[in-house]
Tab-separated table of C-alpha atoms and ligand atoms in Angstrom:
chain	number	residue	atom	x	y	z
A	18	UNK	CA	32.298	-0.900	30.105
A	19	UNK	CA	32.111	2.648	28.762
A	20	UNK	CA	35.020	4.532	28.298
A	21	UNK	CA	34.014	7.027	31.252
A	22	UNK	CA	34.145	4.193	33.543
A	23	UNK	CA	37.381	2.397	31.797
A	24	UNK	CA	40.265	2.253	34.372
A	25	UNK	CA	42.787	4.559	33.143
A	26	UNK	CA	46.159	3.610	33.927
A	27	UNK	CA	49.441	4.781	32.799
A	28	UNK	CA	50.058	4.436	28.832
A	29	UNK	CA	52.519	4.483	26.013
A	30	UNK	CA	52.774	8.015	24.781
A	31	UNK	CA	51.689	6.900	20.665
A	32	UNK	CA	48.704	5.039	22.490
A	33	UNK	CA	47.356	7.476	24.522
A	34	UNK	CA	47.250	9.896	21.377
A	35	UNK	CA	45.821	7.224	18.994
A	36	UNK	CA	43.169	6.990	22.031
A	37	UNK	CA	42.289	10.798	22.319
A	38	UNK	CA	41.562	10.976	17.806
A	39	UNK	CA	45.401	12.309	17.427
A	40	UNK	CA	46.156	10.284	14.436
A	41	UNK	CA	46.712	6.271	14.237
A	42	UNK	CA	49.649	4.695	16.679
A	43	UNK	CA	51.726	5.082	13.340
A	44	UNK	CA	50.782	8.839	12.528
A	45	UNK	CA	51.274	9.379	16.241
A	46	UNK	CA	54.654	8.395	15.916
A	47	UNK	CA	55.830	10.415	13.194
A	48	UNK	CA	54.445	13.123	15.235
A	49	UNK	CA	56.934	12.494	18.159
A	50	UNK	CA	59.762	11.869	15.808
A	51	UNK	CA	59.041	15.470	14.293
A	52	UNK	CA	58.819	16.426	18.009
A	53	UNK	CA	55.572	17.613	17.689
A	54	UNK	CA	54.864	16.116	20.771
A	55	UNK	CA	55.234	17.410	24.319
A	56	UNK	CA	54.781	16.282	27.777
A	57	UNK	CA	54.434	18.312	31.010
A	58	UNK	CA	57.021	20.859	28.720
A	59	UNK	CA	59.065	18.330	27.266
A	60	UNK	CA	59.701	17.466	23.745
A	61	UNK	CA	59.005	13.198	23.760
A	62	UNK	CA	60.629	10.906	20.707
A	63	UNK	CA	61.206	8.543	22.740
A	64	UNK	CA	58.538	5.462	21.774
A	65	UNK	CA	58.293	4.071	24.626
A	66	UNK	CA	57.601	6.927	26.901
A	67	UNK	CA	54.680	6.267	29.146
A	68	UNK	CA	51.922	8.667	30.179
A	69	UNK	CA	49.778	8.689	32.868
A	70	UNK	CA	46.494	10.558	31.231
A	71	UNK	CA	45.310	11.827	35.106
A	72	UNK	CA	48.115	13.700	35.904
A	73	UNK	CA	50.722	14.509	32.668
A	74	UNK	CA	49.737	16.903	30.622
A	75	UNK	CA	50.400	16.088	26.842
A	76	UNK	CA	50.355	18.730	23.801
A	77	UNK	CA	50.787	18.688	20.293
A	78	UNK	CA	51.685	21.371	18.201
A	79	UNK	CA	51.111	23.550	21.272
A	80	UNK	CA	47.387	21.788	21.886
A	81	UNK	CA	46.674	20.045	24.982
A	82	UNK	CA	45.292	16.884	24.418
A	83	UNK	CA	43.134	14.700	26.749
A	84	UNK	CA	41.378	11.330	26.520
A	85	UNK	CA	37.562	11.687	25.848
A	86	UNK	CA	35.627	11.301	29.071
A	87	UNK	CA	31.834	10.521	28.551
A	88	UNK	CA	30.325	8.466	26.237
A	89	UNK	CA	31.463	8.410	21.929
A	90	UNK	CA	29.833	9.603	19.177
A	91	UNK	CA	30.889	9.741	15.700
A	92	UNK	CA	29.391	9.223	12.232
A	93	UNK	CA	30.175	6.477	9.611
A	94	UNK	CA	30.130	7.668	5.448
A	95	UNK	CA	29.087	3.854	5.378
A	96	UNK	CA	30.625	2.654	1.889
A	97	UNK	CA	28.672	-0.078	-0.250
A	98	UNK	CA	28.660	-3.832	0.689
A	99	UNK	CA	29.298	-3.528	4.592
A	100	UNK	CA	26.477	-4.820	6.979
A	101	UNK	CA	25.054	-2.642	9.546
A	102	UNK	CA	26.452	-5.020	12.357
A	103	UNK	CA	28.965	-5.221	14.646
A	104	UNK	CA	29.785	-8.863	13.369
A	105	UNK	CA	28.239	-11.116	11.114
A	106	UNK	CA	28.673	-15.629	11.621
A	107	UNK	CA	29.428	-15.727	8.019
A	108	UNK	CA	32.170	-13.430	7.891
A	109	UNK	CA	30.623	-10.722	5.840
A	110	UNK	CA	32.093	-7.591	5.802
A	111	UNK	CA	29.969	-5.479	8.379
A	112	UNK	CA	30.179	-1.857	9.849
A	113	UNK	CA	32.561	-2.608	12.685
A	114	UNK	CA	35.664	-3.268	10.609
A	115	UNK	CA	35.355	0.615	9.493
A	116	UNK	CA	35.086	2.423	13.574
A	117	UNK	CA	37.690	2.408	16.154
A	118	UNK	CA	36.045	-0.402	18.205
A	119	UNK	CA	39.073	-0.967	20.429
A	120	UNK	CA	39.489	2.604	21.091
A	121	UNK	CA	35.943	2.304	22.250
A	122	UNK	CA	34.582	0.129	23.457
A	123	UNK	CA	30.841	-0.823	23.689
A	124	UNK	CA	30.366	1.819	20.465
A	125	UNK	CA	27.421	0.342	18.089
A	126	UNK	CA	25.002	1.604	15.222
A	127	UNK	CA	22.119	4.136	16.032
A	128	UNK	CA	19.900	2.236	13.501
A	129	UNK	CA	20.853	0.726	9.963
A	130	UNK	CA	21.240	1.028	6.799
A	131	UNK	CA	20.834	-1.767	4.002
A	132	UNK	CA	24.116	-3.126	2.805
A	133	UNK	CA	23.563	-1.376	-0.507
A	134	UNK	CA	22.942	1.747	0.986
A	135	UNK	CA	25.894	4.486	1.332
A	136	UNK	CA	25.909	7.297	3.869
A	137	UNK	CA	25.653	9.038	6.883
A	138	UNK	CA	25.559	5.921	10.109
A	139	UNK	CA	25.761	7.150	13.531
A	140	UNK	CA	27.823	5.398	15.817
A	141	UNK	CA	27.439	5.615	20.010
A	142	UNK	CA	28.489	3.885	23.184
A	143	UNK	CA	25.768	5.847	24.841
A	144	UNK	CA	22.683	3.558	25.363
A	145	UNK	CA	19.804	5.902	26.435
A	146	UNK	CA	20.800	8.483	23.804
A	147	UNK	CA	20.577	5.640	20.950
A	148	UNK	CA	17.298	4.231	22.434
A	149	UNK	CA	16.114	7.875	22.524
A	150	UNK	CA	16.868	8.324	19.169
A	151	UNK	CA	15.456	4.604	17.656
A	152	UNK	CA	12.027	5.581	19.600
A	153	UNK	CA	9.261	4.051	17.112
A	154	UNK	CA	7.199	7.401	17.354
A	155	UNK	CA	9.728	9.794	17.767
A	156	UNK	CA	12.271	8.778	14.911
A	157	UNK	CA	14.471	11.916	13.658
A	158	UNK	CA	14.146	13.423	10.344
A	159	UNK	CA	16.679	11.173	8.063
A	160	UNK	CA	17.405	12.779	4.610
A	161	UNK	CA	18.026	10.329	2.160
A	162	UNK	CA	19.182	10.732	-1.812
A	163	UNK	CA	18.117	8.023	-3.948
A	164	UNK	CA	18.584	7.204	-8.013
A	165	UNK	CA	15.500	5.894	-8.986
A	166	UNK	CA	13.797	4.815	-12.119
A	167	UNK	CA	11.426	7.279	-14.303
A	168	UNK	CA	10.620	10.397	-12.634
A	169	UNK	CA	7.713	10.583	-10.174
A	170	UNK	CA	5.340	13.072	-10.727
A	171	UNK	CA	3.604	15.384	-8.953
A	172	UNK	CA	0.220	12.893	-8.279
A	173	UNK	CA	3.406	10.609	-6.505
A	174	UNK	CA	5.050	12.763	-4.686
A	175	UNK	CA	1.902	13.907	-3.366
A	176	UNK	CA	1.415	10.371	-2.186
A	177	UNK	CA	4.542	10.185	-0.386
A	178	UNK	CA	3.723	13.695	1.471
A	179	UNK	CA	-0.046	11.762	2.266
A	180	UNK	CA	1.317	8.610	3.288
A	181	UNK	CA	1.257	5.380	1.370
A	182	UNK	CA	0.357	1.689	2.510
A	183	UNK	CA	3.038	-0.526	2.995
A	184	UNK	CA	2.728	-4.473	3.548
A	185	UNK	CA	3.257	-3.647	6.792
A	186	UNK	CA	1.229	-0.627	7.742
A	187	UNK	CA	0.981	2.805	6.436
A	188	UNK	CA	4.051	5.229	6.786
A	189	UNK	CA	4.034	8.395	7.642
A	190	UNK	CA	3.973	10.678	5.369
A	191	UNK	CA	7.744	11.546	3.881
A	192	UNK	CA	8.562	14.938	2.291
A	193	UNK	CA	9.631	13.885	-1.428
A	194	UNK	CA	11.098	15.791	-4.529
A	195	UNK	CA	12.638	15.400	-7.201
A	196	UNK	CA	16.653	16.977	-6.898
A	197	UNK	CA	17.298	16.735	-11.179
A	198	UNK	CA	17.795	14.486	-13.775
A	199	UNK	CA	21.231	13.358	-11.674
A	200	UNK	CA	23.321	14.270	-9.100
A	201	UNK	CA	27.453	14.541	-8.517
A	202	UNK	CA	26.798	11.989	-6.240
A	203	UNK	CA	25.795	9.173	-8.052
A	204	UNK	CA	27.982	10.028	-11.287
A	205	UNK	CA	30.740	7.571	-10.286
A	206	UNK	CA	28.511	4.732	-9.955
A	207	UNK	CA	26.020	5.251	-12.631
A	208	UNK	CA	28.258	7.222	-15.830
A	209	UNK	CA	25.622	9.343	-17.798
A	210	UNK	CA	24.693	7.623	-20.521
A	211	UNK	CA	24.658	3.974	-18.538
A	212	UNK	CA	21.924	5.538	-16.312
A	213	UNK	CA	18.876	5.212	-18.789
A	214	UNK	CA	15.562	7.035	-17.608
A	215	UNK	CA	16.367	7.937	-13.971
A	216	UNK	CA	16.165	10.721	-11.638
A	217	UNK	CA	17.483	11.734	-8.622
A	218	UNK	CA	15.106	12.033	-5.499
A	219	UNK	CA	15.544	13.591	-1.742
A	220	UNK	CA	12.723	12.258	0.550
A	221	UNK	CA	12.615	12.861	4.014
A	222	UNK	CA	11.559	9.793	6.664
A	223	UNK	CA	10.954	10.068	10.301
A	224	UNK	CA	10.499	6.775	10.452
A	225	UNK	CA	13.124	4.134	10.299
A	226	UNK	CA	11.788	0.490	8.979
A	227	UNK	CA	13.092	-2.108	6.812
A	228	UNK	CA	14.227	-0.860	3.155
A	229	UNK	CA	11.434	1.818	4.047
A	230	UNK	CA	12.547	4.379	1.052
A	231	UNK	CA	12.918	1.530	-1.350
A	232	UNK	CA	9.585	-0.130	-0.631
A	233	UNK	CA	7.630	3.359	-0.363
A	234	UNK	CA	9.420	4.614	-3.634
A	235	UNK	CA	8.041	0.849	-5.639
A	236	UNK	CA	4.564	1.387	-4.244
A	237	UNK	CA	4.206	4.980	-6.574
A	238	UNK	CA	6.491	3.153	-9.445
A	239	UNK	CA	9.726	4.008	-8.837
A	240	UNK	CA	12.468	1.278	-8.115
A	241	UNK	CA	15.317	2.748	-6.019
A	242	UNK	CA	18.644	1.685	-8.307
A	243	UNK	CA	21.211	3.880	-5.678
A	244	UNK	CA	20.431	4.712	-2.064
A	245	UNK	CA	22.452	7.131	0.249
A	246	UNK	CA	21.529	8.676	3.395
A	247	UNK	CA	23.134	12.637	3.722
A	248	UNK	CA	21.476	13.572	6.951
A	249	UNK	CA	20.102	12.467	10.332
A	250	UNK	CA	18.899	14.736	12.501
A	251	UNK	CA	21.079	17.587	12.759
A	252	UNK	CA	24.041	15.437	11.389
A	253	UNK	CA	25.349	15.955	8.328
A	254	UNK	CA	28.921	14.104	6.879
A	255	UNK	CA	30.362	17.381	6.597
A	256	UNK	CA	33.442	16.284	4.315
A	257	UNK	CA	33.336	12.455	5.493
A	258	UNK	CA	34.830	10.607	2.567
A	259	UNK	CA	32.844	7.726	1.694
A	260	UNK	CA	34.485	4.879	4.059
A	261	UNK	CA	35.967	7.040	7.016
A	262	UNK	CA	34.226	8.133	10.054
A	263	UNK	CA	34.770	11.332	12.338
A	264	UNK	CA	34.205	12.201	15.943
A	265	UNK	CA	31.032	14.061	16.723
A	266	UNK	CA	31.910	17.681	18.136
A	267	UNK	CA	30.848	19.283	21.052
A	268	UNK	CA	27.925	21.002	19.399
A	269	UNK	CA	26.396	18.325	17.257
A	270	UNK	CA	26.487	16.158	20.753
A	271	UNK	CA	24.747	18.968	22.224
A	272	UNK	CA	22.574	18.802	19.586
A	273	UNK	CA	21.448	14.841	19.997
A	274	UNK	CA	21.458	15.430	23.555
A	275	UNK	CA	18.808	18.039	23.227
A	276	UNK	CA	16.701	16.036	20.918
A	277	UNK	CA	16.589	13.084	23.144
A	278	UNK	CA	15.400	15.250	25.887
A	279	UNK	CA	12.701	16.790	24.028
A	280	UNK	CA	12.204	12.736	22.731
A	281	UNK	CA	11.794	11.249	26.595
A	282	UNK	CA	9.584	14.465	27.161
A	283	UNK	CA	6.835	13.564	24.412
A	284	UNK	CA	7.146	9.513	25.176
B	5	URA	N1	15.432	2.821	3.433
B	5	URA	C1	15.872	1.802	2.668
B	5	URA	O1	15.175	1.299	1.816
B	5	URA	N2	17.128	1.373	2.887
B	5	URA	C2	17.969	1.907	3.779
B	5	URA	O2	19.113	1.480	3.904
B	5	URA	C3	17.487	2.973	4.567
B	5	URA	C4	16.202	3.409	4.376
């Protein structure tokens, strides 16, 4: 069931803010203690208050708060080692252990990302939107940021840009350059000095197929060592650490909304 359609029924107070993206049940209660917290006027400490979401009106720090209506969207600064799944029958660490799946539920992974591969992962309980989005011809621009080995040139990059062959079918041409000899980003994992002969690339896909980046960047020579993902579409982390998520806001949903439009137009 989406959250629009969830029955909402009358709630404990730390709940309800946990629900609406307050802070966690415990942050929300060190936010009543402080008496941060008020309902319909009142200052609440009391943990087990109740709230009924239709009809009390709940503030913090002066703020009104309310429970989202309509579908969720947030984005995922997917660490390292995590599967892009919402469970795995081998107990693998995967995605869903890292979004607030009870908070919402129904909310699952616009696409994937290998389980080496860090970055940007956006998360929906909207259906249409994420078919919209996974259309095979219509993909969104993803940015990605890889470390690879050597340093294409410009005769590879120009390959990239024409489109290369893959073992399964050409792929579209990607914009590809070369960033620098390294990047902040990839300083933690790979010290300079340990790194060798690498470089740090920024190619472009509207396209979305297995290990795509790292099979397109061995066809011109150029094994992928580090892979991360810093936009798709209009989304960008925005200050994301590596391992958290954060809600979508009102313009970036806009934003997907008006793609997908412009997506079911052209299909
Ligand atoms: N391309 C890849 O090779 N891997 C990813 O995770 C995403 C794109």
């Amino acid at each position: 069931m989406a959250p629009s359609e969830e029955r909402i029924v009358p709630m404990r107070l730390q709940r309800f803010l946990a629900r609406a993206g307050v802070a966690s049940r415990r942050g929300s209660e060190t936010l009543m203690s402080a008496g941060r917290v008020r309902v319909n006027g009142q200052v609440v400490r009391e943990m087990g208050s109740k709230v009924d979401p239709a009809t009390d009106v709940v503030e913090v720090d002066g703020a009104v708060v309310r429970l989202a209506q309509g579908p969720c969207f947030l984005v995922l600064n997917k660490p390292a080692g995590y599967l892009t799944t919402m469970s795995d029958p081998y107990g693998r660490p995967c995605v869903a252990s890292l979004v607030p799946t009870s908070r919402y539920p129904g909310l699952f992974p616009v696409g994937r990302l290998d389980g080496d591969t860090t970055g940007i992962l956006l998360f929906t309980t909207d259906g249409d939107v994420a078919q919209a989005l996974l259309h095979p011809s219509k993909h969104v621009d993803k940015h990605y940021v890889a470390l690879v080995q050597g340093t294409p040139d410009e005769a590879d990059l120009a390959r990239l840009g024409e489109g290369i062959m893959l073992d399964d079918g050409p792929a579209a041409p990607a914009h590809a350059e070369v960033i620098g000899p390294d990047d902040a980003l990839f300083r933690t994992v790979a010290p300079e000095g340990a790194r060798g002969d690498t470089s740090v690339v920024g190619i472009t896909l509207h396209e979305g197929r297995k290990h795509q980046v790292k099979r397109m960047m061995a066809t011109v020579g150029h094994k992928v060592l580090l892979l991360h993902r810093d936009a798709f579409g209009p989304l960008t982390l925005r200050g994301c650490e590596l391992g958290s998520w954060r809600m979508l806001d009102e313009d970036e949903v806009a934003s997907l909304q008006r793609l997908t439009v412009k997506q079911r137009r052209t299909q």
